[in-house]
Amino acid sequence: MEKLQAIRGMNDILPENSLSWQYLESAFQRVIKRFGYQEIRFPVLEHTQLFKRSIGEVTDIVEKEMYSFDDRNGDNLSLRPEGTAGCVRAADQHGLLYNQQQRFWYQGPMFRHERPQKGRYRQFHQFGVEAFGMPGPDIDAEVLQIAAMLWQELDLSDFLTLELNNIGSAEDRANFGSALTEFLQSKEDQLDEDARNRMHTNPMRVLDSKNPDVQAALIDVPLLEDFVSAESKQHYAELQDLLNSASIDFIENPRLVRGLDYYNNCVFEWTTDTLGAQGAVCGGGRYDGLVAQLGGRDVLACGFAIGVERLILMLDSLGKIPQDALQPIDIYVTCIGQNVTKQTLDLAQAIRESQPQLGVISHCGGGKFNSQLKRAFNSGAKIAVILERDGDGESTLETAKIRRLDDSAETASHKIAVIPQKVAEFLEKSES
Ligand code: HAM
């Protein structure tokens, strides 16, 4: 029978790779804890309407990339393509946004039906942070400090650039949108069908048109920067000041627009040139209107999300994952002799109890000593503990020795009782 394969663009993370994932997850959790953020978990499935109303009907994500279906009750649901919408929905539904400041983080899988390539998948993972109830720019600077500290922790700072842009307040954007629609109407006969359709629904998307005829019609198009209010400019200038004093380098990129409609004021991306085409590793910004847009109160907000696969690719290709983090276990306990099952399990357990920081595999399944040793090598352990059992009944002699698996150096035989202590000493000596 033909074997079934995983869905294209959805990856299995096998044990050899999951150690890199664990390394990254623990670095993120360590950093986020230092900033006092709290974890929030919300479902991977939501009503499709939630994403339409937040990300925007006329965006690539909603128009082309969502996994949507009717469930058995006829409700139209979608796999979450990002975390912000679900986070806002959950926090507001449970009354966490009313008159409060909140700092949340989340991690988990997201789903977008994009064309898979290196760094772009249909199921991918994000670490995200969302902060509510603060006008900024201090909180904007704080979320950027989180990302910057994570890059430092991972030794990636030299390979990432922070790009910033000010896209204006919600009101500025509405004014700009109306001016743009008016302008596009005056050029209607030079636009293609796509641009004519978008002219009323999302005129800003017309600016990204790949059609040279449409681009030619845009020569004297109104510029967003002419609509950005003094207040928004001041917010942006203050953020830049805070970043300078926090020693976070950035460049301004006036062409930085985000593919989701909920943003206002400052938006940002951390990009790298180590990944080829998919260079955005982290994206975010302010989204002050979203909570109200989804039916909540006026709650100011900002946040970002990091693409976990892209960070893993960076860490792997730059050799930034410490060898220690990639060590699956420390000790493999083998045995020579007959009827040793109980003693092997007991010895492995004694080591675990006495040295709880170590990972210990106890050989199972019997077999000749040489084949046990081969398994010890293949397990990735640093050392083997070799239990030696001689004789039977009351006069049984039980000793064990410790062997380093990379160069076969080994200790003399010791009584079983002292092995847990000897193991710790031997590992310590090997490492120093
Ligand atoms: P986003 O820019 O769409 O923003 O995604 C954030 C990050 O997720 C990207 O920078 C990228 O690293 C990663 N990513 C996106 N799509 C894919 C994909 N198909 N395959 C692999 N990685 C991908 C958001 O999702 C916003 N919710 C961020 C945010 C939070 N804004 C405010 N709060």
Coordinates of C-alpha atoms and ligand atoms in Angstrom, one line a residue:
M1 CA 0.0 0.0 0.0
E2 CA 1.3 3.5 -0.8
K3 CA 2.5 5.3 2.3
L4 CA 1.0 8.6 3.1
Q5 CA 3.3 11.6 3.2
A6 CA 3.1 14.9 5.2
I7 CA 1.3 17.8 3.6
R8 CA 3.6 19.9 1.4
G9 CA 5.1 22.8 3.4
M10 CA 4.3 21.2 6.8
N11 CA 7.5 19.8 8.4
D12 CA 8.1 17.1 10.9
I13 CA 10.6 18.1 13.5
L14 CA 12.7 15.0 14.1
P15 CA 14.5 14.2 17.4
E16 CA 17.9 15.3 16.0
N17 CA 16.4 18.8 15.1
S18 CA 14.2 19.1 18.2
L19 CA 17.3 19.8 20.3
S20 CA 17.9 23.0 18.3
W21 CA 14.2 23.9 18.8
Q22 CA 14.5 23.3 22.6
Y23 CA 17.6 25.4 22.7
L24 CA 15.8 28.3 21.0
E25 CA 12.6 27.9 23.0
S26 CA 14.5 28.0 26.3
A27 CA 16.5 31.1 25.2
F28 CA 13.2 32.9 24.3
Q29 CA 11.5 31.9 27.6
R30 CA 14.6 33.0 29.6
V31 CA 14.6 36.4 27.9
I32 CA 10.8 37.0 28.1
K33 CA 10.8 36.1 31.8
R34 CA 13.4 38.8 32.5
F35 CA 10.8 41.3 31.1
G36 CA 7.9 40.1 33.2
Y37 CA 5.7 38.9 30.3
Q38 CA 3.0 36.3 30.9
E39 CA 2.2 33.4 28.7
I40 CA -1.2 33.2 27.0
R41 CA -2.4 30.2 25.0
F42 CA -5.3 30.3 22.6
P43 CA -6.7 27.9 20.0
V44 CA -5.3 27.3 16.5
L45 CA -8.8 27.4 15.1
E46 CA -11.0 30.6 15.2
H47 CA -13.9 31.9 13.4
T48 CA -12.8 33.1 9.9
Q49 CA -14.4 36.4 10.6
L50 CA -11.9 37.2 13.3
F51 CA -9.0 37.1 10.8
K52 CA -11.0 39.0 8.1
R53 CA -11.8 41.8 10.6
S54 CA -8.3 42.1 11.9
I55 CA -5.8 41.2 9.2
G56 CA -8.1 42.8 6.6
E57 CA -10.3 41.4 3.8
V58 CA -8.0 42.7 1.1
T59 CA -4.7 41.3 2.2
D60 CA -2.8 38.4 0.7
I61 CA -3.2 36.4 3.9
V62 CA -7.0 36.6 4.0
E63 CA -7.5 36.6 0.2
K64 CA -5.2 33.7 -0.7
E65 CA -3.5 32.0 2.2
M66 CA -5.9 30.9 4.9
Y67 CA -6.9 27.3 5.5
S68 CA -10.6 27.8 5.9
F69 CA -13.5 25.3 6.0
D70 CA -17.0 24.8 7.2
D71 CA -17.2 22.5 10.2
R72 CA -19.9 20.0 10.9
N73 CA -22.2 22.8 12.2
G74 CA -21.7 24.9 9.2
D75 CA -19.5 27.4 11.0
N76 CA -16.7 28.9 8.9
L77 CA -13.4 28.4 10.7
S78 CA -9.8 29.1 9.8
L79 CA -6.5 27.8 11.1
R80 CA -4.8 30.8 12.6
P81 CA -2.4 32.5 10.1
E82 CA -0.8 34.6 12.9
G83 CA -1.3 35.1 16.6
T84 CA -2.2 38.7 17.2
A85 CA -5.9 38.3 16.3
G86 CA -6.4 35.3 18.5
C87 CA -4.5 36.9 21.4
V88 CA -6.7 40.0 21.3
R89 CA -9.9 37.9 21.0
A90 CA -8.9 35.8 24.0
A91 CA -7.7 38.6 26.2
D92 CA -10.8 40.8 25.5
Q93 CA -13.2 37.9 25.9
H94 CA -11.9 37.2 29.4
G95 CA -11.9 40.8 30.4
L96 CA -8.1 41.2 30.6
L97 CA -8.0 44.4 28.5
Y98 CA -10.5 46.5 30.4
N99 CA -8.6 49.4 32.1
Q100 CA -5.4 47.4 32.5
Q101 CA -1.9 47.1 31.2
Q102 CA -1.0 43.7 30.0
R103 CA 2.2 42.1 28.7
F104 CA 1.7 38.7 27.0
W105 CA 3.8 36.2 25.1
Y106 CA 2.8 33.1 23.1
Q107 CA 4.4 30.5 20.9
G108 CA 3.0 27.9 18.5
P109 CA 2.1 26.9 15.0
M110 CA 0.6 29.2 12.4
F111 CA -0.8 28.3 9.0
R112 CA -0.5 30.1 5.6
H113 CA -1.1 28.5 2.2
E114 CA 2.0 30.1 0.6
R115 CA 4.3 28.6 -2.0
P116 CA 6.8 26.6 0.1
Q117 CA 10.5 27.4 -0.2
K118 CA 13.5 27.7 2.2
G119 CA 12.3 29.7 5.2
R120 CA 8.6 29.8 4.0
Y121 CA 6.3 27.0 5.0
R122 CA 2.6 26.3 5.2
Q123 CA 2.8 25.3 8.9
F124 CA 5.4 27.5 10.6
H125 CA 5.9 28.6 14.2
Q126 CA 6.1 32.0 15.9
F127 CA 7.1 33.4 19.2
G128 CA 5.1 36.5 19.8
V129 CA 4.7 39.3 22.3
E130 CA 1.7 41.6 22.7
A131 CA 1.5 44.5 25.1
F132 CA -1.8 46.3 25.8
G133 CA -2.9 49.6 27.5
M134 CA 0.2 51.7 26.9
P135 CA 0.5 54.6 24.5
G136 CA 4.2 54.3 23.9
P137 CA 6.8 55.0 22.7
D138 CA 8.3 53.4 25.9
I139 CA 6.5 50.2 25.4
D140 CA 7.5 50.1 21.7
A141 CA 11.1 50.5 22.8
E142 CA 10.6 47.7 25.4
V143 CA 9.3 45.1 22.9
L144 CA 12.3 45.9 20.6
Q145 CA 14.6 45.5 23.6
I146 CA 13.2 42.0 24.0
A147 CA 14.1 41.0 20.5
A148 CA 17.5 42.7 20.8
M149 CA 18.2 40.8 24.0
L150 CA 17.2 37.5 22.3
W151 CA 19.6 38.1 19.4
Q152 CA 22.3 38.8 22.0
E153 CA 21.6 35.7 23.9
L154 CA 21.8 33.7 20.6
D155 CA 24.9 35.5 19.4
L156 CA 23.0 36.7 16.3
S157 CA 23.1 40.5 16.8
D158 CA 25.7 41.0 14.1
F159 CA 23.5 39.3 11.5
L160 CA 20.2 41.2 12.0
T161 CA 19.2 44.7 11.1
L162 CA 16.3 46.6 12.6
E163 CA 14.2 48.4 10.0
L164 CA 11.7 51.0 11.1
N165 CA 9.0 53.1 9.5
N166 CA 6.2 55.4 10.6
I167 CA 3.0 54.7 8.7
G168 CA 1.0 57.4 10.6
S169 CA -1.9 57.2 13.0
A170 CA -5.2 55.5 12.1
E171 CA -6.7 58.9 11.2
D172 CA -3.6 59.9 9.1
R173 CA -4.0 56.6 7.2
A174 CA -7.7 57.2 6.7
N175 CA -7.0 60.7 5.2
F176 CA -4.3 59.3 3.1
G177 CA -6.6 56.5 1.9
S178 CA -9.3 58.9 0.8
A179 CA -6.8 61.1 -1.0
L180 CA -5.4 58.0 -2.7
T181 CA -8.8 56.8 -3.8
E182 CA -9.6 60.2 -5.2
F183 CA -6.3 60.2 -7.1
L184 CA -6.8 56.7 -8.4
Q185 CA -10.4 57.6 -9.6
S186 CA -8.9 60.3 -11.7
K187 CA -6.5 57.8 -13.3
E188 CA -9.2 55.0 -13.6
D189 CA -8.7 54.5 -17.4
Q190 CA -5.0 53.8 -16.9
L191 CA -5.5 51.1 -14.1
D192 CA -5.9 47.4 -14.6
E193 CA -8.9 45.4 -13.2
D194 CA -7.1 44.5 -10.0
A195 CA -6.2 48.1 -9.2
R196 CA -9.7 49.3 -10.1
N197 CA -11.1 46.7 -7.6
R198 CA -8.8 47.7 -4.9
M199 CA -9.1 51.4 -5.4
H200 CA -12.1 51.5 -3.0
T201 CA -11.4 48.5 -0.7
N202 CA -7.7 48.9 0.0
P203 CA -6.2 51.7 -2.2
M204 CA -2.8 51.3 -0.5
R205 CA -2.4 47.9 -2.0
V206 CA -2.5 49.5 -5.5
L207 CA 0.9 51.0 -4.7
D208 CA 2.4 47.5 -4.7
S209 CA 1.1 46.7 -8.2
K210 CA 3.6 44.8 -10.3
N211 CA 1.9 46.1 -13.5
P212 CA 4.2 48.7 -15.2
D213 CA 1.2 50.5 -16.7
V214 CA -0.3 50.9 -13.3
Q215 CA 3.0 52.1 -11.9
A216 CA 3.3 54.6 -14.7
A217 CA -0.1 56.0 -13.7
L218 CA 1.2 56.5 -10.1
I219 CA 3.9 59.1 -10.9
D220 CA 2.3 62.0 -9.0
V221 CA 0.5 59.8 -6.5
P222 CA 0.0 61.4 -3.0
L223 CA 2.7 60.4 -0.5
L224 CA 1.9 58.9 2.9
E225 CA 4.5 61.0 4.6
D226 CA 2.6 64.2 3.6
F227 CA -0.4 62.9 5.7
V228 CA 1.5 61.9 8.8
S229 CA 0.5 64.1 11.7
A230 CA 2.9 66.1 13.9
E231 CA 1.8 63.9 16.9
S232 CA 2.7 60.7 15.1
K233 CA 6.0 62.1 13.9
Q234 CA 6.8 63.1 17.5
H235 CA 6.0 59.5 18.7
Y236 CA 8.3 58.2 16.1
A237 CA 11.1 60.6 16.9
E238 CA 10.8 59.8 20.6
L239 CA 11.0 56.0 19.9
Q240 CA 14.2 56.6 17.9
D241 CA 15.6 58.5 20.9
L242 CA 14.8 55.7 23.2
L243 CA 16.4 53.2 20.9
N244 CA 19.5 55.3 20.6
S245 CA 19.9 55.5 24.4
A246 CA 19.3 51.7 24.7
S247 CA 22.0 51.2 22.1
I248 CA 19.7 49.4 19.6
D249 CA 20.8 50.2 16.1
F250 CA 18.2 50.7 13.4
I251 CA 17.8 52.0 9.9
E252 CA 14.7 53.9 8.6
N253 CA 13.0 52.2 5.7
P254 CA 10.2 54.4 4.3
R255 CA 9.1 51.5 2.0
L256 CA 8.5 49.2 4.9
V257 CA 4.8 48.3 4.8
R258 CA 3.4 45.3 6.6
G259 CA 1.1 42.7 5.0
L260 CA -1.5 43.1 7.7
D261 CA -3.9 46.0 7.9
Y262 CA -4.1 46.5 11.7
Y263 CA -0.9 48.6 12.1
N264 CA -0.5 52.3 12.8
N265 CA 2.4 54.6 13.7
C266 CA 5.7 52.7 14.0
V267 CA 6.2 49.4 12.3
F268 CA 9.4 47.4 12.2
E269 CA 11.1 44.3 10.9
W270 CA 14.3 42.6 11.8
T271 CA 15.9 41.3 8.6
T272 CA 19.0 39.2 7.7
D273 CA 20.8 38.6 4.5
T274 CA 21.9 35.1 5.7
L275 CA 18.6 33.4 4.6
G276 CA 18.2 34.4 0.9
A277 CA 14.8 35.6 -0.1
Q278 CA 13.0 35.0 3.2
G279 CA 15.0 37.6 5.1
A280 CA 12.4 38.8 7.6
V281 CA 12.9 37.1 11.0
C282 CA 10.7 39.3 13.1
G283 CA 7.9 41.7 12.3
G284 CA 5.6 43.9 14.3
G285 CA 4.5 47.4 15.4
R286 CA 1.7 49.3 17.0
Y287 CA -1.9 48.4 16.4
D288 CA -3.9 50.9 18.5
G289 CA -7.3 50.4 16.7
L290 CA -7.5 46.6 16.6
V291 CA -9.2 45.9 20.0
A292 CA -12.0 48.4 19.2
Q293 CA -12.2 47.1 15.7
L294 CA -12.9 43.6 17.1
G295 CA -15.7 45.0 19.3
G296 CA -13.6 45.8 22.5
R297 CA -12.8 49.1 24.0
D298 CA -10.2 51.6 22.9
V299 CA -7.1 49.8 23.9
L300 CA -3.7 50.8 22.7
A301 CA -1.3 48.0 21.7
C302 CA 1.9 46.9 20.2
G303 CA 3.8 43.7 19.6
F304 CA 5.8 41.5 17.3
A305 CA 6.2 37.9 16.2
I306 CA 9.4 36.0 15.4
G307 CA 9.5 33.2 12.7
V308 CA 11.0 30.3 14.6
E309 CA 12.0 28.2 11.5
R310 CA 13.9 31.2 10.1
L311 CA 15.8 31.7 13.4
I312 CA 16.7 27.9 13.5
L313 CA 18.0 28.2 9.9
M314 CA 20.1 31.1 10.9
L315 CA 21.5 29.4 14.0
D316 CA 22.2 26.2 12.1
S317 CA 23.9 27.8 9.1
L318 CA 26.0 30.1 11.3
G319 CA 26.9 27.3 13.7
K320 CA 25.5 29.1 16.7
I321 CA 24.0 26.3 18.6
P322 CA 26.4 25.2 21.4
Q323 CA 27.5 21.6 21.3
D324 CA 26.2 21.1 24.8
A325 CA 22.7 21.9 23.7
L326 CA 22.9 19.2 21.0
Q327 CA 23.8 16.5 23.5
P328 CA 20.8 14.2 23.6
I329 CA 21.9 12.2 26.7
D330 CA 25.0 11.9 28.9
I331 CA 25.2 8.3 30.0
Y332 CA 24.4 4.9 28.6
V333 CA 24.4 2.0 31.1
T334 CA 25.4 -1.4 29.6
C335 CA 26.1 -4.7 31.3
I336 CA 28.2 -7.8 31.0
G337 CA 27.0 -11.0 32.5
Q338 CA 23.9 -13.0 33.0
N339 CA 20.6 -12.1 34.7
V340 CA 21.5 -8.4 35.0
T341 CA 18.2 -6.7 34.0
K342 CA 17.3 -5.7 37.5
Q343 CA 20.9 -4.5 38.4
T344 CA 21.1 -2.5 35.2
L345 CA 17.8 -0.7 35.8
D346 CA 18.8 -0.2 39.5
L347 CA 22.2 1.3 38.6
A348 CA 20.7 3.7 36.0
Q349 CA 18.1 4.8 38.5
A350 CA 20.7 5.3 41.3
I351 CA 22.6 7.6 38.9
R352 CA 19.5 9.6 38.0
E353 CA 18.6 10.0 41.7
S354 CA 22.1 11.1 42.7
Q355 CA 22.8 13.2 39.6
P356 CA 19.5 14.6 38.5
Q357 CA 21.1 17.0 36.0
L358 CA 22.3 14.0 33.9
G359 CA 20.3 12.1 31.2
V360 CA 20.7 8.3 31.6
I361 CA 19.6 5.5 29.2
S362 CA 19.6 2.1 30.7
H363 CA 20.2 -0.6 28.0
C364 CA 17.1 -2.7 27.3
G365 CA 16.7 -5.7 25.2
G366 CA 19.7 -7.8 26.2
G367 CA 22.3 -8.8 23.5
K368 CA 26.1 -9.2 23.4
F369 CA 28.2 -6.6 25.1
N370 CA 29.7 -5.4 21.8
S371 CA 26.2 -4.7 20.3
Q372 CA 25.2 -2.9 23.5
L373 CA 28.3 -0.7 23.2
K374 CA 27.4 0.1 19.6
R375 CA 24.0 1.3 20.8
A376 CA 25.8 3.4 23.4
F377 CA 27.9 5.0 20.6
N378 CA 24.8 5.6 18.5
S379 CA 22.8 7.1 21.4
G380 CA 25.1 10.2 21.4
A381 CA 26.0 9.6 25.1
K382 CA 29.3 11.0 26.4
I383 CA 30.1 8.0 28.5
A384 CA 29.1 4.4 29.0
V385 CA 28.8 2.8 32.4
I386 CA 29.6 -0.9 32.1
L387 CA 28.1 -3.0 34.8
E388 CA 30.1 -6.2 35.4
R389 CA 28.5 -9.1 37.1
D390 CA 30.4 -12.1 38.0
G391 CA 29.0 -15.3 39.6
D392 CA 25.6 -16.0 40.8
G393 CA 23.7 -16.1 44.2
E394 CA 25.2 -14.8 47.4
S395 CA 28.8 -14.5 46.4
T396 CA 28.0 -12.4 43.3
L397 CA 30.5 -9.6 42.7
E398 CA 29.1 -6.5 41.2
T399 CA 31.3 -3.7 39.9
A400 CA 31.2 -1.2 37.1
K401 CA 33.6 1.0 35.1
I402 CA 33.1 4.1 33.2
R403 CA 34.2 4.5 29.6
R404 CA 34.4 7.7 27.6
L405 CA 32.8 7.0 24.2
D406 CA 34.9 9.3 22.1
D407 CA 38.3 7.9 23.0
S408 CA 37.5 4.8 25.0
A409 CA 39.5 6.0 28.0
E410 CA 38.1 4.2 31.0
T411 CA 38.3 4.0 34.8
A412 CA 39.2 1.0 36.9
S413 CA 36.3 -1.1 38.2
H414 CA 34.5 0.4 41.2
K415 CA 31.9 -0.9 43.6
I416 CA 28.4 -0.2 42.3
A417 CA 27.6 2.0 45.3
V418 CA 30.2 4.6 44.4
I419 CA 29.4 4.7 40.7
P420 CA 26.9 7.7 40.7
Q421 CA 29.5 9.9 42.4
K422 CA 32.4 8.6 40.2
V423 CA 30.3 9.3 37.0
A424 CA 29.9 12.9 38.0
E425 CA 33.6 13.3 38.8
F426 CA 34.6 11.6 35.5
L427 CA 32.3 13.9 33.5
E428 CA 33.6 16.9 35.3
K429 CA 37.2 15.9 34.6
S430 CA 36.5 15.2 30.9
E431 CA 35.0 18.7 30.5
S432 CA 37.7 20.6 32.3
Ligands
HAM1 P1 4.3 38.6 10.1 O1 5.3 39.6 9.6 O2 3.2 38.2 9.1 O3 3.6 39.3 11.4 O4 5.0 37.3 10.7 C1 6.0 37.4 11.6 C2 7.2 36.5 11.2 O5 6.7 35.2 11.0 C3 7.9 36.9 9.9 O6 8.8 37.9 10.1 C4 8.5 35.6 9.6 O7 9.8 35.4 10.3 C5 7.5 34.5 10.1 N1 6.7 34.0 9.0 C6 5.7 34.5 8.4 N2 5.2 33.7 7.4 C7 5.9 32.6 7.4 C8 6.0 31.4 6.6 N3 5.0 31.2 5.7 N4 6.9 30.5 6.9 C9 7.9 30.7 7.9 N5 7.9 31.8 8.6 C10 6.9 32.8 8.4 C11 2.7 38.7 12.1 O8 2.3 37.6 12.1 C12 2.1 39.7 13.2 N6 1.1 38.9 14.0 C13 3.2 40.1 14.1 C14 2.7 41.0 15.2 C15 2.5 40.7 16.5 N7 2.4 42.3 15.1 C16 2.0 42.8 16.3 N8 2.1 41.8 17.1

